């Protein structure tokens, strides 16, 4: 879907111009309206019909302050719109005709009046020239007529805009569909941007901070070796060395939590094994995924399992948990063409107290959002007294 | 000994270089990428190379791939690979069947100076070095699988771990060659290893040793 072109802010003068321009296309409108009515049964409008509709769309956006929703134009819509357009351009022609007539009157009156007052009278012009008192009467009347005419033109512009909005704007359901599509895309974009950002942070940690920490530890230990165990402060140096080692270990854990690089090099299985082996609650992993799923699916599964195991440790009071990851669908056969029908199936269960709910702003809600953004589903069953079971299905499209 | 380095962090590169120089080793060259190291290796012919796993351009497994190439083309050069994390796949690739003069260490060991220098010596003299953490992890991964083995399969695995060939196992247990093959296939199955993926027998031996 293309974003709607933004209309320049409309002023009355713009609307007048727009309505006036709308009058100029009268013959084209008439021709195309007939054409469109004759071909209304076709699915797509003919090229000239489409061209003239596009022209009017542009004009309506530019002069009449209409936001084009970019809805596709069907033959029927084009026929209805152009039929109305013919009426509309006839109206604006009429109004413009009146305006032209009025202006002609003004020119004649002014000439007569000025002629009478300022110039010598020619013999051919024997009629009474306009006196100043006549002009004083005519000016308000003329102004009112001019005002009414301009209001008429303005009205035609508004009518024009209404017609476009009625026949060329997307229907409510089309609008909602487009909006949903847009939101889905932007959510997925947001998530992939987030993952990319995590990757960058991990890289920065690895390339900068971690290397520096290792270099520091190396320096301390070299100093220890050079000064020997009897030197003053050797005890402190030894402590410093131990601290540096701890620092490196902590940094490594943090970087791994930010984004496990193993995901990129070896895929999901080793990462999940590591997660499971470090889980606070004893956890078993059943792995049955014969082909590697796409990267974003792997990433999503990783965060689902990591987050859920954290929840298990925090809230469940469970003695044990189980993570099962399997592949459903034809990709099992390793047939790449069938891959889009395959789905990764993740079940995480624990024997804890249950009572888990998806509350907005909490971990599970975030997970559900992440899974939905990847086009998958998350189901939670957690009766009071347990067991709790989180089931996620992610398509490998 | 003559050492070549490939490590993308300049700070650490200099640190390791100074450490080795302090110890009286000759650091002939230190580079920031695996490609530079590979291109100069033939000319310099070091005793040992030390490579980091993650280096430009992709920051994934450049060091491991370089190590595999070096092992194929210059088998006499010892290789010590430094890794940020223990990754079992890397350990398997590096210490696969027939490996010699290879080490796989966590980067932290560099700080411990002694461990690092010791590993370097062992690699140079043709030994294999596997980081204690990696051993622990391999052990954790495999320990619950070991419980699934039958008594006979355990015996066969024990003999394998001692480095015996199938023929040797046949002689030790008085069973047929086909029975040994059947058992070893069952073992590989249960341990989740492919018989042909070159899983290192020595690693198995370590597991056995830890288990006992």
PDB file of C-alpha atoms in Angstrom, chain A residues 12-263:
ATOM      1  CA  UNK A  12     -10.184  29.177  -0.137  1.00  0.00           C
ATOM      2  CA  UNK A  13      -8.225  30.461  -3.139  1.00  0.00           C
ATOM      3  CA  UNK A  14      -6.899  26.930  -3.765  1.00  0.00           C
ATOM      4  CA  UNK A  15     -10.375  25.462  -3.618  1.00  0.00           C
ATOM      5  CA  UNK A  16     -11.579  28.053  -6.127  1.00  0.00           C
ATOM      6  CA  UNK A  17      -8.710  27.211  -8.465  1.00  0.00           C
ATOM      7  CA  UNK A  18      -9.377  23.522  -8.075  1.00  0.00           C
ATOM      8  CA  UNK A  19     -13.053  23.887  -8.861  1.00  0.00           C
ATOM      9  CA  UNK A  20     -12.273  26.125 -11.847  1.00  0.00           C
ATOM     10  CA  UNK A  21      -9.754  23.614 -13.219  1.00  0.00           C
ATOM     11  CA  UNK A  22     -12.400  20.944 -12.795  1.00  0.00           C
ATOM     12  CA  UNK A  23     -14.534  22.807 -15.304  1.00  0.00           C
ATOM     13  CA  UNK A  24     -11.879  22.661 -18.023  1.00  0.00           C
ATOM     14  CA  UNK A  25     -11.984  18.876 -18.267  1.00  0.00           C
ATOM     15  CA  UNK A  26     -15.673  18.801 -19.107  1.00  0.00           C
ATOM     16  CA  UNK A  27     -15.368  17.290 -22.638  1.00  0.00           C
ATOM     17  CA  UNK A  28     -12.842  14.708 -21.495  1.00  0.00           C
ATOM     18  CA  UNK A  29     -15.021  13.863 -18.514  1.00  0.00           C
ATOM     19  CA  UNK A  30     -18.041  13.412 -20.716  1.00  0.00           C
ATOM     20  CA  UNK A  31     -16.201  11.154 -23.151  1.00  0.00           C
ATOM     21  CA  UNK A  32     -14.645   9.034 -20.420  1.00  0.00           C
ATOM     22  CA  UNK A  33     -17.863   8.830 -18.433  1.00  0.00           C
ATOM     23  CA  UNK A  34     -19.647   7.358 -21.443  1.00  0.00           C
ATOM     24  CA  UNK A  35     -16.716   5.015 -22.000  1.00  0.00           C
ATOM     25  CA  UNK A  36     -16.715   3.975 -18.351  1.00  0.00           C
ATOM     26  CA  UNK A  37     -20.480   3.400 -18.305  1.00  0.00           C
ATOM     27  CA  UNK A  38     -20.194   1.242 -21.429  1.00  0.00           C
ATOM     28  CA  UNK A  39     -17.387  -0.832 -19.916  1.00  0.00           C
ATOM     29  CA  UNK A  40     -18.636  -0.894 -16.329  1.00  0.00           C
ATOM     30  CA  UNK A  41     -18.857  -4.676 -16.437  1.00  0.00           C
ATOM     31  CA  UNK A  42     -15.140  -5.066 -17.035  1.00  0.00           C
ATOM     32  CA  UNK A  43     -13.069  -5.819 -13.971  1.00  0.00           C
ATOM     33  CA  UNK A  44     -10.438  -3.140 -14.602  1.00  0.00           C
ATOM     34  CA  UNK A  45     -11.222   0.244 -16.139  1.00  0.00           C
ATOM     35  CA  UNK A  46      -9.808   1.127 -19.569  1.00  0.00           C
ATOM     36  CA  UNK A  47      -6.558   3.065 -19.739  1.00  0.00           C
ATOM     37  CA  UNK A  48      -8.066   6.475 -20.673  1.00  0.00           C
ATOM     38  CA  UNK A  49     -10.674   6.115 -17.943  1.00  0.00           C
ATOM     39  CA  UNK A  50      -7.993   5.260 -15.423  1.00  0.00           C
ATOM     40  CA  UNK A  51      -5.849   8.169 -16.613  1.00  0.00           C
ATOM     41  CA  UNK A  52      -8.602  10.730 -16.229  1.00  0.00           C
ATOM     42  CA  UNK A  53      -9.588   9.383 -12.802  1.00  0.00           C
ATOM     43  CA  UNK A  54      -5.942   9.605 -11.734  1.00  0.00           C
ATOM     44  CA  UNK A  55      -5.821  13.167 -13.038  1.00  0.00           C
ATOM     45  CA  UNK A  56      -8.830  14.132 -10.937  1.00  0.00           C
ATOM     46  CA  UNK A  57      -7.448  12.361  -7.918  1.00  0.00           C
ATOM     47  CA  UNK A  58      -4.292  14.419  -8.195  1.00  0.00           C
ATOM     48  CA  UNK A  59      -6.289  17.625  -8.645  1.00  0.00           C
ATOM     49  CA  UNK A  60      -8.536  16.853  -5.678  1.00  0.00           C
ATOM     50  CA  UNK A  61      -5.538  16.137  -3.467  1.00  0.00           C
ATOM     51  CA  UNK A  62      -3.612  19.166  -4.639  1.00  0.00           C
ATOM     52  CA  UNK A  63      -6.320  21.823  -4.559  1.00  0.00           C
ATOM     53  CA  UNK A  64      -9.207  20.497  -2.537  1.00  0.00           C
ATOM     54  CA  UNK A  65      -7.470  19.221   0.553  1.00  0.00           C
ATOM     55  CA  UNK A  66      -8.422  15.593   0.084  1.00  0.00           C
ATOM     56  CA  UNK A  67      -6.241  12.757   1.396  1.00  0.00           C
ATOM     57  CA  UNK A  68      -6.070  10.009  -1.176  1.00  0.00           C
ATOM     58  CA  UNK A  69      -6.281   6.628   0.511  1.00  0.00           C
ATOM     59  CA  UNK A  70      -4.774   4.982  -2.549  1.00  0.00           C
ATOM     60  CA  UNK A  71      -7.727   2.646  -2.985  1.00  0.00           C
ATOM     61  CA  UNK A  72      -7.702   0.692  -6.247  1.00  0.00           C
ATOM     62  CA  UNK A  73     -10.291   1.969  -8.748  1.00  0.00           C
ATOM     63  CA  UNK A  74     -12.737  -0.579 -10.092  1.00  0.00           C
ATOM     64  CA  UNK A  75     -14.710  -0.110 -13.309  1.00  0.00           C
ATOM     65  CA  UNK A  76     -17.935   0.507 -11.402  1.00  0.00           C
ATOM     66  CA  UNK A  77     -16.394   3.095  -9.148  1.00  0.00           C
ATOM     67  CA  UNK A  78     -14.802   4.870 -12.102  1.00  0.00           C
ATOM     68  CA  UNK A  79     -18.147   4.934 -13.957  1.00  0.00           C
ATOM     69  CA  UNK A  80     -20.047   6.312 -10.972  1.00  0.00           C
ATOM     70  CA  UNK A  81     -17.407   8.900 -10.219  1.00  0.00           C
ATOM     71  CA  UNK A  82     -17.058  10.109 -13.800  1.00  0.00           C
ATOM     72  CA  UNK A  83     -20.827  10.321 -14.247  1.00  0.00           C
ATOM     73  CA  UNK A  84     -20.945  12.620 -11.223  1.00  0.00           C
ATOM     74  CA  UNK A  85     -17.883  14.449 -12.492  1.00  0.00           C
ATOM     75  CA  UNK A  86     -19.763  15.385 -15.661  1.00  0.00           C
ATOM     76  CA  UNK A  87     -22.448  17.026 -13.513  1.00  0.00           C
ATOM     77  CA  UNK A  88     -19.777  18.663 -11.435  1.00  0.00           C
ATOM     78  CA  UNK A  89     -17.861  20.119 -14.360  1.00  0.00           C
ATOM     79  CA  UNK A  90     -21.118  21.342 -15.911  1.00  0.00           C
ATOM     80  CA  UNK A  91     -21.879  23.125 -12.650  1.00  0.00           C
ATOM     81  CA  UNK A  92     -18.492  24.727 -12.441  1.00  0.00           C
ATOM     82  CA  UNK A  93     -18.760  25.817 -16.073  1.00  0.00           C
ATOM     83  CA  UNK A  94     -22.100  27.451 -15.250  1.00  0.00           C
ATOM     84  CA  UNK A  95     -20.681  29.221 -12.227  1.00  0.00           C
ATOM     85  CA  UNK A  96     -17.610  30.312 -14.154  1.00  0.00           C
ATOM     86  CA  UNK A  97     -19.889  31.566 -16.961  1.00  0.00           C
ATOM     87  CA  UNK A  98     -21.813  33.700 -14.467  1.00  0.00           C
ATOM     88  CA  UNK A  99     -18.550  35.007 -13.092  1.00  0.00           C
ATOM     89  CA  UNK A 100     -17.326  35.929 -16.555  1.00  0.00           C
ATOM     90  CA  UNK A 101     -20.631  37.685 -17.279  1.00  0.00           C
ATOM     91  CA  UNK A 102     -20.413  39.595 -14.007  1.00  0.00           C
ATOM     92  CA  UNK A 103     -16.852  40.686 -14.715  1.00  0.00           C
ATOM     93  CA  UNK A 104     -17.897  41.872 -18.162  1.00  0.00           C
ATOM     94  CA  UNK A 105     -20.627  43.943 -16.498  1.00  0.00           C
ATOM     95  CA  UNK A 106     -18.082  45.437 -14.111  1.00  0.00           C
ATOM     96  CA  UNK A 107     -15.779  46.429 -16.957  1.00  0.00           C
ATOM     97  CA  UNK A 108     -18.605  48.045 -18.922  1.00  0.00           C
ATOM     98  CA  UNK A 109     -19.990  49.901 -15.903  1.00  0.00           C
ATOM     99  CA  UNK A 110     -16.584  51.133 -14.844  1.00  0.00           C
ATOM    100  CA  UNK A 111     -15.777  52.293 -18.343  1.00  0.00           C
ATOM    101  CA  UNK A 112     -19.065  54.099 -18.598  1.00  0.00           C
ATOM    102  CA  UNK A 113     -18.739  55.689 -15.209  1.00  0.00           C
ATOM    103  CA  UNK A 114     -15.115  56.727 -15.619  1.00  0.00           C
ATOM    104  CA  UNK A 115     -15.815  57.767 -19.189  1.00  0.00           C
ATOM    105  CA  UNK A 116     -18.596  59.955 -18.002  1.00  0.00           C
ATOM    106  CA  UNK A 117     -16.634  61.578 -15.245  1.00  0.00           C
ATOM    107  CA  UNK A 118     -13.129  61.632 -16.586  1.00  0.00           C
ATOM    108  CA  UNK A 119     -13.434  61.654 -20.343  1.00  0.00           C
ATOM    109  CA  UNK A 120     -15.195  63.749 -22.980  1.00  0.00           C
ATOM    110  CA  UNK A 121     -18.262  62.015 -24.365  1.00  0.00           C
ATOM    111  CA  UNK A 122     -18.245  60.672 -27.897  1.00  0.00           C
ATOM    112  CA  UNK A 123     -21.277  61.295 -30.070  1.00  0.00           C
ATOM    113  CA  UNK A 124     -21.861  57.558 -30.520  1.00  0.00           C
ATOM    114  CA  UNK A 125     -22.305  57.164 -26.797  1.00  0.00           C
ATOM    115  CA  UNK A 126     -25.414  59.179 -26.304  1.00  0.00           C
ATOM    116  CA  UNK A 127     -26.892  57.104 -23.496  1.00  0.00           C
ATOM    117  CA  UNK A 128     -26.644  58.360 -19.998  1.00  0.00           C
ATOM    118  CA  UNK A 129     -23.309  57.525 -18.512  1.00  0.00           C
ATOM    119  CA  UNK A 130     -23.356  56.004 -15.066  1.00  0.00           C
ATOM    120  CA  UNK A 131     -23.428  58.630 -12.439  1.00  0.00           C
ATOM    121  CA  UNK A 132     -21.498  58.244  -9.227  1.00  0.00           C
ATOM    122  CA  UNK A 133     -24.731  57.612  -7.334  1.00  0.00           C
ATOM    123  CA  UNK A 134     -25.550  54.737  -9.745  1.00  0.00           C
ATOM    124  CA  UNK A 135     -22.115  53.269  -9.148  1.00  0.00           C
ATOM    125  CA  UNK A 136     -22.585  53.545  -5.407  1.00  0.00           C
ATOM    126  CA  UNK A 137     -25.741  51.442  -5.789  1.00  0.00           C
ATOM    127  CA  UNK A 138     -24.173  48.976  -8.231  1.00  0.00           C
ATOM    128  CA  UNK A 139     -20.988  48.304  -6.243  1.00  0.00           C
ATOM    129  CA  UNK A 140     -22.706  46.622  -3.258  1.00  0.00           C
ATOM    130  CA  UNK A 141     -25.044  44.670  -5.541  1.00  0.00           C
ATOM    131  CA  UNK A 142     -22.119  43.586  -7.745  1.00  0.00           C
ATOM    132  CA  UNK A 143     -20.068  42.650  -4.680  1.00  0.00           C
ATOM    133  CA  UNK A 144     -22.875  40.516  -3.329  1.00  0.00           C
ATOM    134  CA  UNK A 145     -23.316  38.804  -6.684  1.00  0.00           C
ATOM    135  CA  UNK A 146     -19.546  38.239  -6.946  1.00  0.00           C
ATOM    136  CA  UNK A 147     -19.500  36.849  -3.428  1.00  0.00           C
ATOM    137  CA  UNK A 148     -22.411  34.517  -4.186  1.00  0.00           C
ATOM    138  CA  UNK A 149     -20.761  33.341  -7.371  1.00  0.00           C
ATOM    139  CA  UNK A 150     -17.475  32.637  -5.623  1.00  0.00           C
ATOM    140  CA  UNK A 151     -19.360  30.817  -2.876  1.00  0.00           C
ATOM    141  CA  UNK A 152     -21.000  28.763  -5.593  1.00  0.00           C
ATOM    142  CA  UNK A 153     -17.619  27.890  -7.038  1.00  0.00           C
ATOM    143  CA  UNK A 154     -16.375  27.065  -3.570  1.00  0.00           C
ATOM    144  CA  UNK A 155     -19.406  24.862  -3.070  1.00  0.00           C
ATOM    145  CA  UNK A 156     -18.681  23.073  -6.314  1.00  0.00           C
ATOM    146  CA  UNK A 157     -15.149  22.438  -5.015  1.00  0.00           C
ATOM    147  CA  UNK A 158     -16.512  20.941  -1.815  1.00  0.00           C
ATOM    148  CA  UNK A 159     -18.963  18.855  -3.791  1.00  0.00           C
ATOM    149  CA  UNK A 160     -16.077  17.738  -5.953  1.00  0.00           C
ATOM    150  CA  UNK A 161     -14.142  16.660  -2.899  1.00  0.00           C
ATOM    151  CA  UNK A 162     -17.138  14.840  -1.481  1.00  0.00           C
ATOM    152  CA  UNK A 163     -17.558  12.940  -4.757  1.00  0.00           C
ATOM    153  CA  UNK A 164     -13.945  11.842  -4.707  1.00  0.00           C
ATOM    154  CA  UNK A 165     -14.258  10.837  -1.064  1.00  0.00           C
ATOM    155  CA  UNK A 166     -17.447   8.924  -1.792  1.00  0.00           C
ATOM    156  CA  UNK A 167     -16.250   7.002  -4.839  1.00  0.00           C
ATOM    157  CA  UNK A 168     -12.460   7.005  -4.785  1.00  0.00           C
ATOM    158  CA  UNK A 169     -11.682   6.566  -1.109  1.00  0.00           C
ATOM    159  CA  UNK A 170     -11.164   3.091   0.301  1.00  0.00           C
ATOM    160  CA  UNK A 171     -14.165   1.624   2.053  1.00  0.00           C
ATOM    161  CA  UNK A 172     -14.036   1.176   5.802  1.00  0.00           C
ATOM    162  CA  UNK A 173     -13.094  -2.476   5.549  1.00  0.00           C
ATOM    163  CA  UNK A 174     -10.433  -1.733   2.943  1.00  0.00           C
ATOM    164  CA  UNK A 175      -9.038   0.921   5.247  1.00  0.00           C
ATOM    165  CA  UNK A 176      -8.980  -1.404   8.204  1.00  0.00           C
ATOM    166  CA  UNK A 177      -7.335  -4.154   6.182  1.00  0.00           C
ATOM    167  CA  UNK A 178      -4.657  -1.777   5.000  1.00  0.00           C
ATOM    168  CA  UNK A 179      -4.132  -0.542   8.534  1.00  0.00           C
ATOM    169  CA  UNK A 180      -3.802  -4.044   9.928  1.00  0.00           C
ATOM    170  CA  UNK A 181      -1.322  -4.904   7.202  1.00  0.00           C
ATOM    171  CA  UNK A 182       0.668  -1.796   7.964  1.00  0.00           C
ATOM    172  CA  UNK A 183       0.706  -2.478  11.687  1.00  0.00           C
ATOM    173  CA  UNK A 184       1.726  -6.079  11.181  1.00  0.00           C
ATOM    174  CA  UNK A 185       4.579  -5.048   8.949  1.00  0.00           C
ATOM    175  CA  UNK A 186       5.716  -2.287  11.264  1.00  0.00           C
ATOM    176  CA  UNK A 187       5.641  -4.601  14.260  1.00  0.00           C
ATOM    177  CA  UNK A 188       7.706  -7.179  12.425  1.00  0.00           C
ATOM    178  CA  UNK A 189      10.090  -4.419  11.310  1.00  0.00           C
ATOM    179  CA  UNK A 190      10.359  -3.170  14.842  1.00  0.00           C
ATOM    180  CA  UNK A 191      11.245  -6.616  16.094  1.00  0.00           C
ATOM    181  CA  UNK A 192      13.840  -7.266  13.454  1.00  0.00           C
ATOM    182  CA  UNK A 193      15.309  -3.834  14.152  1.00  0.00           C
ATOM    183  CA  UNK A 194      15.410  -4.749  17.813  1.00  0.00           C
ATOM    184  CA  UNK A 195      17.152  -8.029  17.075  1.00  0.00           C
ATOM    185  CA  UNK A 196      19.640  -6.301  14.805  1.00  0.00           C
ATOM    186  CA  UNK A 197      20.298  -3.780  17.553  1.00  0.00           C
ATOM    187  CA  UNK A 198      20.890  -6.569  20.048  1.00  0.00           C
ATOM    188  CA  UNK A 199      23.343  -8.082  17.599  1.00  0.00           C
ATOM    189  CA  UNK A 200      25.158  -4.748  17.393  1.00  0.00           C
ATOM    190  CA  UNK A 201      25.316  -4.384  21.158  1.00  0.00           C
ATOM    191  CA  UNK A 202      26.692  -7.896  21.462  1.00  0.00           C
ATOM    192  CA  UNK A 203      29.288  -7.097  18.810  1.00  0.00           C
ATOM    193  CA  UNK A 204      30.303  -3.927  20.625  1.00  0.00           C
ATOM    194  CA  UNK A 205      30.639  -5.805  23.885  1.00  0.00           C
ATOM    195  CA  UNK A 206      32.667  -8.533  22.231  1.00  0.00           C
ATOM    196  CA  UNK A 207      34.924  -6.342  20.122  1.00  0.00           C
ATOM    197  CA  UNK A 208      35.475  -3.658  22.717  1.00  0.00           C
ATOM    198  CA  UNK A 209      34.750  -4.294  26.340  1.00  0.00           C
ATOM    199  CA  UNK A 210      35.453  -8.020  26.526  1.00  0.00           C
ATOM    200  CA  UNK A 211      38.766  -7.796  24.684  1.00  0.00           C
ATOM    201  CA  UNK A 212      39.826  -4.957  26.917  1.00  0.00           C
ATOM    202  CA  UNK A 213      38.943  -6.960  30.013  1.00  0.00           C
ATOM    203  CA  UNK A 214      40.984  -9.935  28.790  1.00  0.00           C
ATOM    204  CA  UNK A 215      43.890  -7.626  27.965  1.00  0.00           C
ATOM    205  CA  UNK A 216      43.647  -6.157  31.467  1.00  0.00           C
ATOM    206  CA  UNK A 217      43.739  -9.595  33.066  1.00  0.00           C
ATOM    207  CA  UNK A 218      46.701 -10.478  30.906  1.00  0.00           C
ATOM    208  CA  UNK A 219      48.575  -7.361  32.034  1.00  0.00           C
ATOM    209  CA  UNK A 220      47.897  -8.051  35.705  1.00  0.00           C
ATOM    210  CA  UNK A 221      49.071 -11.643  35.429  1.00  0.00           C
ATOM    211  CA  UNK A 222      52.171 -10.671  33.483  1.00  0.00           C
ATOM    212  CA  UNK A 223      52.967  -8.178  36.215  1.00  0.00           C
ATOM    213  CA  UNK A 224      52.574 -10.961  38.762  1.00  0.00           C
ATOM    214  CA  UNK A 225      54.960 -13.219  36.898  1.00  0.00           C
ATOM    215  CA  UNK A 226      57.565 -10.528  36.524  1.00  0.00           C
ATOM    216  CA  UNK A 227      57.483  -9.399  40.161  1.00  0.00           C
ATOM    217  CA  UNK A 228      57.426 -12.876  41.631  1.00  0.00           C
ATOM    218  CA  UNK A 229      55.450 -14.203  44.592  1.00  0.00           C
ATOM    219  CA  UNK A 230      57.596 -12.511  47.277  1.00  0.00           C
ATOM    220  CA  UNK A 231      57.150  -8.977  46.002  1.00  0.00           C
ATOM    221  CA  UNK A 232      55.166  -6.467  48.009  1.00  0.00           C
ATOM    222  CA  UNK A 233      51.629  -6.268  46.719  1.00  0.00           C
ATOM    223  CA  UNK A 234      51.763  -9.673  45.068  1.00  0.00           C
ATOM    224  CA  UNK A 235      48.685 -10.649  47.028  1.00  0.00           C
ATOM    225  CA  UNK A 236      46.856  -7.640  45.653  1.00  0.00           C
ATOM    226  CA  UNK A 237      47.968  -8.479  42.152  1.00  0.00           C
ATOM    227  CA  UNK A 238      46.683 -11.990  42.592  1.00  0.00           C
ATOM    228  CA  UNK A 239      43.308 -10.633  43.718  1.00  0.00           C
ATOM    229  CA  UNK A 240      43.271  -8.239  40.795  1.00  0.00           C
ATOM    230  CA  UNK A 241      43.898 -11.170  38.454  1.00  0.00           C
ATOM    231  CA  UNK A 242      40.987 -13.097  39.937  1.00  0.00           C
ATOM    232  CA  UNK A 243      38.715 -10.059  39.660  1.00  0.00           C
ATOM    233  CA  UNK A 244      39.664  -9.625  36.023  1.00  0.00           C
ATOM    234  CA  UNK A 245      38.792 -13.255  35.344  1.00  0.00           C
ATOM    235  CA  UNK A 246      35.442 -12.828  37.057  1.00  0.00           C
ATOM    236  CA  UNK A 247      34.855  -9.664  35.055  1.00  0.00           C
ATOM    237  CA  UNK A 248      35.470 -11.523  31.802  1.00  0.00           C
ATOM    238  CA  UNK A 249      33.127 -14.319  32.835  1.00  0.00           C
ATOM    239  CA  UNK A 250      30.369 -11.865  33.786  1.00  0.00           C
ATOM    240  CA  UNK A 251      30.790  -9.937  30.566  1.00  0.00           C
ATOM    241  CA  UNK A 252      30.560 -13.127  28.589  1.00  0.00           C
ATOM    242  CA  UNK A 253      27.315 -14.077  30.281  1.00  0.00           C
ATOM    243  CA  UNK A 254      25.841 -10.642  29.651  1.00  0.00           C
ATOM    244  CA  UNK A 255      26.839 -10.683  25.987  1.00  0.00           C
ATOM    245  CA  UNK A 256      25.380 -14.139  25.585  1.00  0.00           C
ATOM    246  CA  UNK A 257      22.096 -13.030  27.081  1.00  0.00           C
ATOM    247  CA  UNK A 258      21.986 -10.004  24.790  1.00  0.00           C
ATOM    248  CA  UNK A 259      22.315 -12.240  21.775  1.00  0.00           C
ATOM    249  CA  UNK A 260      23.825 -15.708  21.654  1.00  0.00           C
ATOM    250  CA  UNK A 261      26.199 -15.634  18.681  1.00  0.00           C
ATOM    251  CA  UNK A 262      25.980 -19.402  18.453  1.00  0.00           C
ATOM    252  CA  UNK A 263      22.559 -18.790  16.940  1.00  0.00           C
TER     253      UNK A 263
END
